[in-house]
Amino acid sequence: MERLEIKAALSVDEAGTITGIAWPFNEGPDQLGDLIAPGAFTIAPDMPMLFAHDPEDLVGIWTEVKETPEGLLVAGQLDVKERRRARAVRSLITSGQIGGLSIGYRTKAFTPRAGKGRVISALDLVEVSVVRNPAHPRARITGAKSASSALAIAEAISRAASALRI
């Protein structure tokens, strides 16, 4: 029987736009001792955004999932207009109560690591979840655009520009 494995940084704005690193490269193994090699990911289109790996708790969609030198970068949209749960998840992220990402995948190829864990060289990415405690401690939400933060910055710039005109 194939096992769906769960692993995963993160930020969100008022509109529900969310970005993060779902799996960091060159940051050591996860809590189980696993490493995922760059180039290992096979990424399906229309990647679901789940809460805590619950397939019944779809909170949005990942619109971008790609490998970068830093790791697996994700960007997506919480469905804050239509789903109460997505609004609750956005609130938990902005309050700092949750900030992790975790990946669900099926391993296709690996080699054992000395001691514990594996080096995974091929996998099928199934989903990326927003979680409280990711398997990889550096899998975090990294950015969240905030309309109120952007407005505050714009107002500060406007005040500074006005002060310079005096």
C-alpha positions as YAML, in Angstrom:
chain: A
units: angstrom
residues:
- id: 1
  name: MET
  ca: [0.00, 0.00, 0.00]
- id: 2
  name: GLU
  ca: [1.35, 3.42, -0.97]
- id: 3
  name: ARG
  ca: [1.72, 5.84, 1.90]
- id: 4
  name: LEU
  ca: [0.95, 9.53, 1.49]
- id: 5
  name: GLU
  ca: [3.76, 11.32, 3.26]
- id: 6
  name: ILE
  ca: [3.36, 14.69, 4.91]
- id: 7
  name: LYS
  ca: [6.24, 17.24, 5.16]
- id: 8
  name: ALA
  ca: [7.00, 21.53, 4.81]
- id: 9
  name: ALA
  ca: [7.48, 28.65, 5.30]
- id: 10
  name: LEU
  ca: [4.32, 30.98, 4.87]
- id: 11
  name: SER
  ca: [2.61, 34.47, 4.71]
- id: 12
  name: VAL
  ca: [-0.88, 35.75, 3.91]
- id: 13
  name: ASP
  ca: [-2.69, 39.03, 3.16]
- id: 14
  name: GLU
  ca: [-6.26, 40.23, 3.77]
- id: 15
  name: ALA
  ca: [-7.33, 39.03, 0.34]
- id: 16
  name: GLY
  ca: [-5.94, 35.60, 1.19]
- id: 17
  name: THR
  ca: [-2.85, 35.68, -1.04]
- id: 18
  name: ILE
  ca: [-0.32, 33.35, 0.52]
- id: 19
  name: THR
  ca: [3.34, 32.55, -0.21]
- id: 20
  name: GLY
  ca: [5.94, 30.34, 1.36]
- id: 21
  name: ILE
  ca: [8.58, 27.69, 1.12]
- id: 22
  name: ALA
  ca: [6.91, 24.31, 1.40]
- id: 23
  name: TRP
  ca: [10.20, 22.39, 1.45]
- id: 24
  name: PRO
  ca: [13.55, 24.10, 2.02]
- id: 25
  name: PHE
  ca: [16.65, 22.75, 0.31]
- id: 26
  name: ASN
  ca: [20.02, 22.76, 2.09]
- id: 27
  name: GLU
  ca: [18.40, 23.21, 5.52]
- id: 28
  name: GLY
  ca: [18.99, 19.74, 6.89]
- id: 29
  name: PRO
  ca: [16.54, 16.88, 7.32]
- id: 30
  name: ASP
  ca: [12.99, 16.99, 8.62]
- id: 31
  name: GLN
  ca: [11.91, 15.49, 11.94]
- id: 32
  name: LEU
  ca: [11.98, 11.99, 10.45]
- id: 33
  name: GLY
  ca: [15.50, 12.41, 9.08]
- id: 34
  name: ASP
  ca: [14.38, 12.77, 5.45]
- id: 35
  name: LEU
  ca: [15.95, 15.06, 2.87]
- id: 36
  name: ILE
  ca: [14.42, 15.84, -0.51]
- id: 37
  name: ALA
  ca: [16.89, 16.39, -3.32]
- id: 38
  name: PRO
  ca: [16.49, 19.31, -5.73]
- id: 39
  name: GLY
  ca: [14.77, 18.06, -8.88]
- id: 40
  name: ALA
  ca: [12.83, 15.36, -7.01]
- id: 41
  name: PHE
  ca: [9.40, 16.97, -7.32]
- id: 42
  name: THR
  ca: [6.83, 15.98, -9.91]
- id: 43
  name: ILE
  ca: [4.19, 18.69, -9.54]
- id: 44
  name: ALA
  ca: [0.61, 18.15, -10.61]
- id: 45
  name: PRO
  ca: [-1.46, 21.07, -11.95]
- id: 46
  name: ASP
  ca: [-4.18, 22.61, -9.76]
- id: 47
  name: MET
  ca: [-2.47, 21.80, -6.48]
- id: 48
  name: PRO
  ca: [-4.99, 21.90, -3.60]
- id: 49
  name: MET
  ca: [-4.38, 24.02, -0.50]
- id: 50
  name: LEU
  ca: [-5.57, 22.04, 2.49]
- id: 51
  name: PHE
  ca: [-5.65, 22.77, 6.18]
- id: 52
  name: ALA
  ca: [-3.68, 20.18, 8.20]
- id: 53
  name: HIS
  ca: [-3.70, 17.60, 5.38]
- id: 54
  name: ASP
  ca: [-7.43, 17.07, 5.72]
- id: 55
  name: PRO
  ca: [-8.82, 16.31, 2.23]
- id: 56
  name: GLU
  ca: [-12.23, 17.51, 3.43]
- id: 57
  name: ASP
  ca: [-10.76, 20.87, 4.49]
- id: 58
  name: LEU
  ca: [-9.94, 22.54, 1.17]
- id: 59
  name: VAL
  ca: [-9.18, 26.20, 1.96]
- id: 60
  name: GLY
  ca: [-7.76, 27.42, -1.35]
- id: 61
  name: ILE
  ca: [-5.64, 26.67, -4.40]
- id: 62
  name: TRP
  ca: [-1.92, 26.95, -5.05]
- id: 63
  name: THR
  ca: [-1.50, 28.99, -8.23]
- id: 64
  name: GLU
  ca: [2.29, 28.59, -8.36]
- id: 65
  name: VAL
  ca: [4.37, 25.65, -7.21]
- id: 66
  name: LYS
  ca: [7.97, 25.56, -8.40]
- id: 67
  name: GLU
  ca: [11.45, 24.54, -7.38]
- id: 68
  name: THR
  ca: [13.92, 27.34, -6.70]
- id: 69
  name: PRO
  ca: [17.48, 27.20, -5.32]
- id: 70
  name: GLU
  ca: [15.96, 27.83, -1.84]
- id: 71
  name: GLY
  ca: [13.38, 25.08, -2.06]
- id: 72
  name: LEU
  ca: [9.83, 24.40, -3.17]
- id: 73
  name: LEU
  ca: [8.19, 27.82, -3.53]
- id: 74
  name: VAL
  ca: [4.41, 28.03, -3.32]
- id: 75
  name: ALA
  ca: [2.02, 30.91, -3.91]
- id: 76
  name: GLY
  ca: [-1.73, 30.69, -3.85]
- id: 77
  name: GLN
  ca: [-5.07, 32.02, -2.80]
- id: 78
  name: LEU
  ca: [-7.13, 31.22, 0.27]
- id: 79
  name: ASP
  ca: [-10.80, 31.18, -0.74]
- id: 80
  name: VAL
  ca: [-11.73, 33.86, 1.81]
- id: 81
  name: LYS
  ca: [-14.78, 35.03, -0.15]
- id: 82
  name: GLU
  ca: [-16.54, 31.67, -0.21]
- id: 83
  name: ARG
  ca: [-15.14, 29.60, 2.67]
- id: 84
  name: ARG
  ca: [-15.48, 30.48, 6.33]
- id: 85
  name: ARG
  ca: [-12.67, 28.04, 7.14]
- id: 86
  name: ALA
  ca: [-10.31, 29.90, 4.76]
- id: 87
  name: ARG
  ca: [-11.07, 33.16, 6.60]
- id: 88
  name: ALA
  ca: [-10.31, 31.41, 9.91]
- id: 89
  name: VAL
  ca: [-7.01, 30.06, 8.54]
- id: 90
  name: ARG
  ca: [-6.05, 33.55, 7.31]
- id: 91
  name: SER
  ca: [-6.75, 34.89, 10.81]
- id: 92
  name: LEU
  ca: [-4.63, 32.15, 12.43]
- id: 93
  name: ILE
  ca: [-1.74, 32.98, 10.10]
- id: 94
  name: THR
  ca: [-1.91, 36.75, 10.60]
- id: 95
  name: SER
  ca: [-2.11, 36.31, 14.39]
- id: 96
  name: GLY
  ca: [0.95, 34.08, 14.34]
- id: 97
  name: GLN
  ca: [-0.84, 31.04, 15.74]
- id: 98
  name: ILE
  ca: [0.08, 29.00, 12.69]
- id: 99
  name: GLY
  ca: [2.83, 29.63, 10.17]
- id: 100
  name: GLY
  ca: [3.92, 26.34, 8.72]
- id: 101
  name: LEU
  ca: [3.56, 24.55, 5.43]
- id: 102
  name: SER
  ca: [3.69, 20.84, 4.93]
- id: 103
  name: ILE
  ca: [3.72, 18.74, 1.79]
- id: 104
  name: GLY
  ca: [1.87, 15.54, 1.08]
- id: 105
  name: TYR
  ca: [3.56, 13.27, -1.44]
- id: 106
  name: ARG
  ca: [4.19, 9.75, -2.66]
- id: 107
  name: THR
  ca: [7.81, 8.65, -2.74]
- id: 108
  name: LYS
  ca: [8.99, 7.23, -6.07]
- id: 109
  name: ALA
  ca: [12.73, 6.82, -5.40]
- id: 110
  name: PHE
  ca: [15.04, 7.18, -2.40]
- id: 111
  name: THR
  ca: [18.26, 6.00, -0.82]
- id: 112
  name: PRO
  ca: [18.63, 5.36, 2.92]
- id: 113
  name: ARG
  ca: [20.60, 7.90, 4.95]
- id: 114
  name: ALA
  ca: [23.20, 6.77, 7.46]
- id: 115
  name: GLY
  ca: [21.54, 6.69, 10.86]
- id: 116
  name: LYS
  ca: [17.93, 7.55, 10.09]
- id: 117
  name: GLY
  ca: [15.83, 8.79, 7.24]
- id: 118
  name: ARG
  ca: [16.16, 8.89, 3.48]
- id: 119
  name: VAL
  ca: [17.35, 11.05, 0.63]
- id: 120
  name: ILE
  ca: [14.32, 11.24, -1.62]
- id: 121
  name: SER
  ca: [15.27, 11.65, -5.27]
- id: 122
  name: ALA
  ca: [11.82, 11.36, -6.88]
- id: 123
  name: LEU
  ca: [8.31, 12.01, -5.57]
- id: 124
  name: ASP
  ca: [4.82, 12.91, -6.72]
- id: 125
  name: LEU
  ca: [3.59, 16.02, -4.91]
- id: 126
  name: VAL
  ca: [-0.07, 15.51, -4.01]
- id: 127
  name: GLU
  ca: [-0.93, 18.53, -1.87]
- id: 128
  name: VAL
  ca: [0.48, 21.38, 0.20]
- id: 129
  name: SER
  ca: [-1.15, 22.16, 3.55]
- id: 130
  name: VAL
  ca: [-1.14, 25.08, 5.94]
- id: 131
  name: VAL
  ca: [-0.21, 23.60, 9.33]
- id: 132
  name: ARG
  ca: [0.78, 24.55, 12.84]
- id: 133
  name: ASN
  ca: [3.74, 22.16, 13.12]
- id: 134
  name: PRO
  ca: [5.44, 21.28, 9.83]
- id: 135
  name: ALA
  ca: [7.59, 18.16, 9.56]
- id: 136
  name: HIS
  ca: [10.46, 20.37, 8.41]
- id: 137
  name: PRO
  ca: [11.03, 23.16, 10.94]
- id: 138
  name: ARG
  ca: [12.06, 25.63, 8.21]
- id: 139
  name: ALA
  ca: [8.97, 25.08, 6.06]
- id: 140
  name: ARG
  ca: [7.28, 28.37, 6.83]
- id: 141
  name: ILE
  ca: [4.92, 30.96, 5.43]
- id: 142
  name: THR
  ca: [7.19, 33.71, 4.15]
- id: 143
  name: GLY
  ca: [4.90, 36.43, 2.92]
- id: 144
  name: ALA
  ca: [1.42, 37.74, 3.19]
- id: 145
  name: LYS
  ca: [0.37, 40.84, 1.43]
- id: 146
  name: SER
  ca: [-1.83, 42.95, 3.62]
- id: 147
  name: ALA
  ca: [-4.02, 45.70, 2.32]
- id: 148
  name: SER
  ca: [-3.93, 47.41, 5.72]
- id: 149
  name: SER
  ca: [-0.13, 47.12, 5.87]
- id: 150
  name: ALA
  ca: [0.21, 48.47, 2.33]
- id: 151
  name: LEU
  ca: [-2.12, 51.34, 3.19]
- id: 152
  name: ALA
  ca: [-0.10, 52.15, 6.34]
- id: 153
  name: ILE
  ca: [3.12, 52.18, 4.32]
- id: 154
  name: ALA
  ca: [1.56, 54.42, 1.65]
- id: 155
  name: GLU
  ca: [0.31, 56.82, 4.34]
- id: 156
  name: ALA
  ca: [3.78, 56.94, 5.95]
- id: 157
  name: ILE
  ca: [5.39, 57.70, 2.59]
- id: 158
  name: SER
  ca: [2.82, 60.41, 1.94]
- id: 159
  name: ARG
  ca: [3.49, 61.99, 5.36]
- id: 160
  name: ALA
  ca: [7.24, 61.85, 4.76]
- id: 161
  name: ALA
  ca: [6.85, 63.42, 1.31]
- id: 162
  name: SER
  ca: [4.66, 66.18, 2.77]
- id: 163
  name: ALA
  ca: [7.20, 66.85, 5.51]
- id: 164
  name: LEU
  ca: [9.97, 67.23, 2.93]
- id: 165
  name: ARG
  ca: [7.97, 69.87, 1.03]
- id: 166
  name: ILE
  ca: [7.80, 72.16, 4.09]
...
